[in-house]
Amino acid sequence: NAVIDGHVNWRYGAAGIFAHLNVLKPGDVIIVRDDRGTRTSFVVRKSRLYGYRDDATDVFRSYDERSHLNLVTCAGIWDKVAKMYSKRLVVFADKVGR
């Protein structure tokens, strides 16, 4: 299992690596390539928004003995004082095959 987080945007509005994470929907395929070029496919199961202070333990756990990939980025409203977003978007995906 793996959790990968990435920015939704950068300073001055430049798009981050996960700028379009919010458009993924159940059934979409995510392909991850490792440093040796091996590709592993995952299918999106669901997306969920968490409040900044919500318990997100389920993002890091799995009890079904399968492999999963969870992608995390910021969402919600930008708080200029706290310098952070109010929510986190998590996309849950399951490995295709074994």
GROMACS .gro file of N, CA and C in nm:
model
  294
    1ASN      N    1   0.084  -0.118   0.000
    1ASN     CA    2   0.000   0.000   0.000
    1ASN      C    3   0.088   0.124   0.000
    2ALA      N    4   0.034   0.229  -0.058
    2ALA     CA    5   0.109   0.354  -0.063
    2ALA      C    6   0.014   0.473  -0.055
    3VAL      N    7   0.063   0.578   0.007
    3VAL     CA    8  -0.006   0.707   0.009
    3VAL      C    9   0.091   0.808  -0.051
    4ILE      N   10   0.044   0.881  -0.152
    4ILE     CA   11   0.126   0.984  -0.215
    4ILE      C   12   0.052   1.116  -0.203
    5ASP      N   13   0.121   1.217  -0.151
    5ASP     CA   14   0.058   1.348  -0.144
    5ASP      C   15   0.131   1.444  -0.238
    6GLY      N   16   0.057   1.541  -0.286
    6GLY     CA   17   0.115   1.639  -0.377
    6GLY      C   18   0.036   1.767  -0.374
    7HIS      N   19   0.100   1.873  -0.415
    7HIS     CA   20   0.036   2.005  -0.415
    7HIS      C   21  -0.074   2.016  -0.521
    8VAL      N   22  -0.180   2.088  -0.486
    8VAL     CA   23  -0.284   2.120  -0.581
    8VAL      C   24  -0.241   2.241  -0.664
    9ASN      N   25  -0.166   2.332  -0.600
    9ASN     CA   26  -0.112   2.448  -0.672
    9ASN      C   27   0.011   2.501  -0.599
   10TRP      N   28   0.076   2.596  -0.662
   10TRP     CA   29   0.196   2.659  -0.608
   10TRP      C   30   0.169   2.807  -0.589
   11ARG      N   31   0.269   2.874  -0.544
   11ARG     CA   32   0.258   3.020  -0.531
   11ARG      C   33   0.217   3.083  -0.663
   12TYR      N   34   0.145   3.190  -0.651
   12TYR     CA   35   0.104   3.270  -0.767
   12TYR      C   36   0.016   3.192  -0.864
   13GLY      N   37  -0.049   3.085  -0.816
   13GLY     CA   38  -0.147   3.015  -0.897
   13GLY      C   39  -0.096   2.909  -0.992
   14ALA      N   40   0.033   2.881  -0.992
   14ALA     CA   41   0.086   2.777  -1.080
   14ALA      C   42   0.028   2.641  -1.039
   15ALA      N   43  -0.009   2.559  -1.137
   15ALA     CA   44  -0.069   2.429  -1.109
   15ALA      C   45   0.032   2.335  -1.044
   16GLY      N   46  -0.014   2.262  -0.943
   16GLY     CA   47   0.067   2.161  -0.878
   16GLY      C   48   0.048   2.026  -0.945
   17ILE      N   49   0.123   1.927  -0.900
   17ILE     CA   50   0.117   1.793  -0.958
   17ILE      C   51  -0.022   1.731  -0.949
   18PHE      N   52  -0.098   1.766  -0.845
   18PHE     CA   53  -0.233   1.711  -0.828
   18PHE      C   54  -0.342   1.816  -0.853
   19ALA      N   55  -0.316   1.909  -0.942
   19ALA     CA   56  -0.412   2.015  -0.974
   19ALA      C   57  -0.545   1.959  -1.026
   20HIS      N   58  -0.541   1.845  -1.091
   20HIS     CA   59  -0.661   1.788  -1.151
   20HIS      C   60  -0.706   1.659  -1.083
   21LEU      N   61  -0.658   1.636  -0.962
   21LEU     CA   62  -0.695   1.514  -0.889
   21LEU      C   63  -0.846   1.506  -0.868
   22ASN      N   64  -0.910   1.621  -0.855
   22ASN     CA   65  -1.054   1.625  -0.829
   22ASN      C   66  -1.138   1.574  -0.945
   23VAL      N   67  -1.082   1.557  -1.063
   23VAL     CA   68  -1.163   1.509  -1.176
   23VAL      C   69  -1.164   1.357  -1.186
   24LEU      N   70  -1.079   1.289  -1.108
   24LEU     CA   71  -1.081   1.143  -1.110
   24LEU      C   72  -1.212   1.092  -1.052
   25LYS      N   73  -1.265   0.986  -1.115
   25LYS     CA   74  -1.391   0.928  -1.070
   25LYS      C   75  -1.379   0.776  -1.063
   26PRO      N   76  -1.470   0.711  -0.990
   26PRO     CA   77  -1.463   0.565  -0.982
   26PRO      C   78  -1.455   0.500  -1.119
   27GLY      N   79  -1.363   0.405  -1.131
   27GLY     CA   80  -1.341   0.336  -1.257
   27GLY      C   81  -1.224   0.389  -1.337
   28ASP      N   82  -1.180   0.512  -1.310
   28ASP     CA   83  -1.063   0.566  -1.379
   28ASP      C   84  -0.938   0.487  -1.339
   29VAL      N   85  -0.843   0.479  -1.431
   29VAL     CA   86  -0.721   0.403  -1.406
   29VAL      C   87  -0.604   0.498  -1.382
   30ILE      N   88  -0.526   0.467  -1.280
   30ILE     CA   89  -0.404   0.541  -1.246
   30ILE      C   90  -0.287   0.446  -1.270
   31ILE      N   91  -0.187   0.490  -1.345
   31ILE     CA   92  -0.069   0.407  -1.371
   31ILE      C   93   0.051   0.472  -1.303
   32VAL      N   94   0.118   0.393  -1.220
   32VAL     CA   95   0.237   0.439  -1.149
   32VAL      C   96   0.357   0.366  -1.208
   33ARG      N   97   0.461   0.442  -1.240
   33ARG     CA   98   0.583   0.383  -1.295
   33ARG      C   99   0.695   0.402  -1.193
   34ASP      N  100   0.764   0.294  -1.157
   34ASP     CA  101   0.872   0.304  -1.059
   34ASP      C  102   1.003   0.340  -1.127
   35ASP      N  103   1.110   0.348  -1.050
   35ASP     CA  104   1.239   0.391  -1.103
   35ASP      C  105   1.302   0.292  -1.200
   36ARG      N  106   1.249   0.169  -1.208
   36ARG     CA  107   1.297   0.070  -1.306
   36ARG      C  108   1.209   0.065  -1.430
   37GLY      N  109   1.105   0.148  -1.432
   37GLY     CA  110   1.015   0.151  -1.547
   37GLY      C  111   0.897   0.055  -1.537
   38THR      N  112   0.887  -0.019  -1.427
   38THR     CA  113   0.776  -0.111  -1.409
   38THR      C  114   0.649  -0.032  -1.382
   39ARG      N  115   0.544  -0.068  -1.455
   39ARG     CA  116   0.416   0.002  -1.441
   39ARG      C  117   0.319  -0.082  -1.357
   40THR      N  118   0.251  -0.016  -1.266
   40THR     CA  119   0.148  -0.080  -1.185
   40THR      C  120   0.020   0.001  -1.201
   41SER      N  121  -0.090  -0.068  -1.228
   41SER     CA  122  -0.218  -0.001  -1.252
   41SER      C  123  -0.309  -0.013  -1.129
   42PHE      N  124  -0.381   0.096  -1.103
   42PHE     CA  125  -0.478   0.103  -0.995
   42PHE      C  126  -0.607   0.159  -1.052
   43VAL      N  127  -0.720   0.114  -1.000
   43VAL     CA  128  -0.849   0.166  -1.044
   43VAL      C  129  -0.911   0.245  -0.927
   44VAL      N  130  -0.960   0.364  -0.959
   44VAL     CA  131  -1.018   0.450  -0.857
   44VAL      C  132  -1.146   0.386  -0.802
   45ARG      N  133  -1.153   0.376  -0.669
   45ARG     CA  134  -1.269   0.322  -0.600
   45ARG      C  135  -1.363   0.433  -0.554
   46LYS      N  136  -1.304   0.540  -0.496
   46LYS     CA  137  -1.384   0.652  -0.447
   46LYS      C  138  -1.295   0.771  -0.417
   47SER      N  139  -1.357   0.886  -0.401
   47SER     CA  140  -1.290   1.007  -0.355
   47SER      C  141  -1.363   1.054  -0.231
   48ARG      N  142  -1.289   1.118  -0.142
   48ARG     CA  143  -1.351   1.169  -0.019
   48ARG      C  144  -1.281   1.296   0.026
   49LEU      N  145  -1.359   1.392   0.073
   49LEU     CA  146  -1.305   1.514   0.132
   49LEU      C  147  -1.300   1.499   0.283
   50TYR      N  148  -1.189   1.541   0.342
   50TYR     CA  149  -1.172   1.541   0.487
   50TYR      C  150  -1.150   1.685   0.531
   51GLY      N  151  -1.210   1.723   0.643
   51GLY     CA  152  -1.178   1.851   0.704
   51GLY      C  153  -1.035   1.846   0.756
   52TYR      N  154  -0.975   1.962   0.770
   52TYR     CA  155  -0.835   1.967   0.812
   52TYR      C  156  -0.810   1.891   0.942
   53ARG      N  157  -0.904   1.893   1.033
   53ARG     CA  158  -0.887   1.828   1.163
   53ARG      C  159  -0.958   1.693   1.174
   54ASP      N  160  -1.018   1.644   1.066
   54ASP     CA  161  -1.088   1.516   1.069
   54ASP      C  162  -0.993   1.399   1.091
   55ASP      N  163  -1.044   1.293   1.149
   55ASP     CA  164  -0.968   1.169   1.163
   55ASP      C  165  -0.962   1.102   1.026
   56ALA      N  166  -0.843   1.092   0.972
   56ALA     CA  167  -0.823   1.033   0.839
   56ALA      C  168  -0.744   0.904   0.847
   57THR      N  169  -0.757   0.832   0.958
   57THR     CA  170  -0.682   0.709   0.980
   57THR      C  171  -0.703   0.609   0.867
   58ASP      N  172  -0.824   0.604   0.811
   58ASP     CA  173  -0.853   0.506   0.705
   58ASP      C  174  -0.773   0.530   0.578
   59VAL      N  175  -0.713   0.646   0.565
   59VAL     CA  176  -0.628   0.674   0.448
   59VAL      C  177  -0.502   0.588   0.453
   60PHE      N  178  -0.460   0.552   0.573
   60PHE     CA  179  -0.333   0.482   0.592
   60PHE      C  180  -0.349   0.334   0.628
   61ARG      N  181  -0.470   0.284   0.636
   61ARG     CA  182  -0.494   0.145   0.677
   61ARG      C  183  -0.568   0.068   0.569
   62SER      N  184  -0.544  -0.063   0.572
   62SER     CA  185  -0.618  -0.154   0.485
   62SER      C  186  -0.623  -0.289   0.555
   63TYR      N  187  -0.740  -0.349   0.555
   63TYR     CA  188  -0.757  -0.477   0.623
   63TYR      C  189  -0.795  -0.589   0.527
   64ASP      N  190  -0.797  -0.562   0.399
   64ASP     CA  191  -0.846  -0.662   0.304
   64ASP      C  192  -0.735  -0.741   0.234
   65GLU      N  193  -0.611  -0.722   0.275
   65GLU     CA  194  -0.495  -0.794   0.219
   65GLU      C  195  -0.475  -0.770   0.070
   66ARG      N  196  -0.525  -0.658   0.019
   66ARG     CA  197  -0.503  -0.619  -0.120
   66ARG      C  198  -0.412  -0.497  -0.121
   67SER      N  199  -0.361  -0.462  -0.237
   67SER     CA  200  -0.274  -0.345  -0.251
   67SER      C  201  -0.357  -0.225  -0.294
   68HIS      N  202  -0.326  -0.110  -0.233
   68HIS     CA  203  -0.401   0.012  -0.259
   68HIS      C  204  -0.306   0.129  -0.279
   69LEU      N  205  -0.356   0.230  -0.348
   69LEU     CA  206  -0.286   0.356  -0.366
   69LEU      C  207  -0.384   0.466  -0.329
   70ASN      N  208  -0.345   0.553  -0.237
   70ASN     CA  209  -0.429   0.666  -0.199
   70ASN      C  210  -0.353   0.795  -0.230
   71LEU      N  211  -0.417   0.884  -0.304
   71LEU     CA  212  -0.357   1.010  -0.344
   71LEU      C  213  -0.422   1.123  -0.264
   72VAL      N  214  -0.341   1.214  -0.213
   72VAL     CA  215  -0.389   1.320  -0.124
   72VAL      C  216  -0.344   1.456  -0.173
   73THR      N  217  -0.435   1.552  -0.171
   73THR     CA  218  -0.400   1.690  -0.201
   73THR      C  219  -0.492   1.784  -0.123
   74CYS      N  220  -0.465   1.910  -0.129
   74CYS     CA  221  -0.546   2.011  -0.061
   74CYS      C  222  -0.673   2.040  -0.141
   75ALA      N  223  -0.776   2.085  -0.068
   75ALA     CA  224  -0.903   2.123  -0.130
   75ALA      C  225  -0.972   2.221  -0.036
   76GLY      N  226  -1.087   2.267  -0.078
   76GLY     CA  227  -1.162   2.358   0.007
   76GLY      C  228  -1.121   2.502  -0.013
   77ILE      N  229  -1.128   2.578   0.095
   77ILE     CA  230  -1.104   2.722   0.091
   77ILE      C  231  -0.966   2.755   0.147
   78TRP      N  232  -0.894   2.843   0.080
   78TRP     CA  233  -0.762   2.886   0.125
   78TRP      C  234  -0.778   2.983   0.241
   79ASP      N  235  -0.713   2.954   0.352
   79ASP     CA  236  -0.714   3.040   0.470
   79ASP      C  237  -0.585   3.120   0.469
   80LYS      N  238  -0.595   3.249   0.438
   80LYS     CA  239  -0.476   3.334   0.425
   80LYS      C  240  -0.401   3.348   0.556
   81VAL      N  241  -0.473   3.349   0.667
   81VAL     CA  242  -0.409   3.364   0.797
   81VAL      C  243  -0.332   3.237   0.835
   82ALA      N  244  -0.399   3.121   0.824
   82ALA     CA  245  -0.336   2.993   0.860
   82ALA      C  246  -0.242   2.944   0.750
   83LYS      N  247  -0.257   3.000   0.629
   83LYS     CA  248  -0.177   2.961   0.512
   83LYS      C  249  -0.193   2.812   0.479
   84MET      N  250  -0.321   2.770   0.474
   84MET     CA  251  -0.351   2.632   0.436
   84MET      C  252  -0.496   2.623   0.389
   85TYR      N  253  -0.525   2.513   0.321
   85TYR     CA  254  -0.661   2.487   0.276
   85TYR      C  255  -0.742   2.423   0.388
   86SER      N  256  -0.875   2.439   0.379
   86SER     CA  257  -0.965   2.389   0.483
   86SER      C  258  -0.991   2.239   0.475
   87LYS      N  259  -0.964   2.179   0.361
   87LYS     CA  260  -0.996   2.037   0.341
   87LYS      C  261  -0.879   1.964   0.273
   88ARG      N  262  -0.891   1.831   0.276
   88ARG     CA  263  -0.799   1.744   0.203
   88ARG      C  264  -0.882   1.652   0.117
   89LEU      N  265  -0.841   1.638  -0.009
   89LEU     CA  266  -0.907   1.545  -0.101
   89LEU      C  267  -0.823   1.418  -0.106
   90VAL      N  268  -0.889   1.304  -0.086
   90VAL     CA  269  -0.821   1.175  -0.096
   90VAL      C  270  -0.890   1.092  -0.203
   91VAL      N  271  -0.811   1.039  -0.296
   91VAL     CA  272  -0.860   0.947  -0.397
   91VAL      C  273  -0.809   0.808  -0.358
   92PHE      N  274  -0.903   0.716  -0.337
   92PHE     CA  275  -0.871   0.579  -0.298
   92PHE      C  276  -0.873   0.491  -0.424
   93ALA      N  277  -0.767   0.414  -0.446
   93ALA     CA  278  -0.758   0.329  -0.565
   93ALA      C  279  -0.706   0.191  -0.526
   94ASP      N  280  -0.748   0.090  -0.602
   94ASP     CA  281  -0.712  -0.049  -0.576
   94ASP      C  282  -0.626  -0.102  -0.691
   95LYS      N  283  -0.526  -0.180  -0.656
   95LYS     CA  284  -0.436  -0.238  -0.756
   95LYS      C  285  -0.513  -0.332  -0.847
   96VAL      N  286  -0.482  -0.324  -0.976
   96VAL     CA  287  -0.542  -0.412  -1.075
   96VAL      C  288  -0.460  -0.540  -1.079
   97GLY      N  289  -0.523  -0.654  -1.066
   97GLY     CA  290  -0.451  -0.782  -1.068
   97GLY      C  291  -0.374  -0.804  -0.940
   98ARG      N  292  -0.277  -0.893  -0.948
   98ARG     CA  293  -0.197  -0.926  -0.829
   98ARG      C  294  -0.063  -0.869  -0.838
   0.00000   0.00000   0.00000
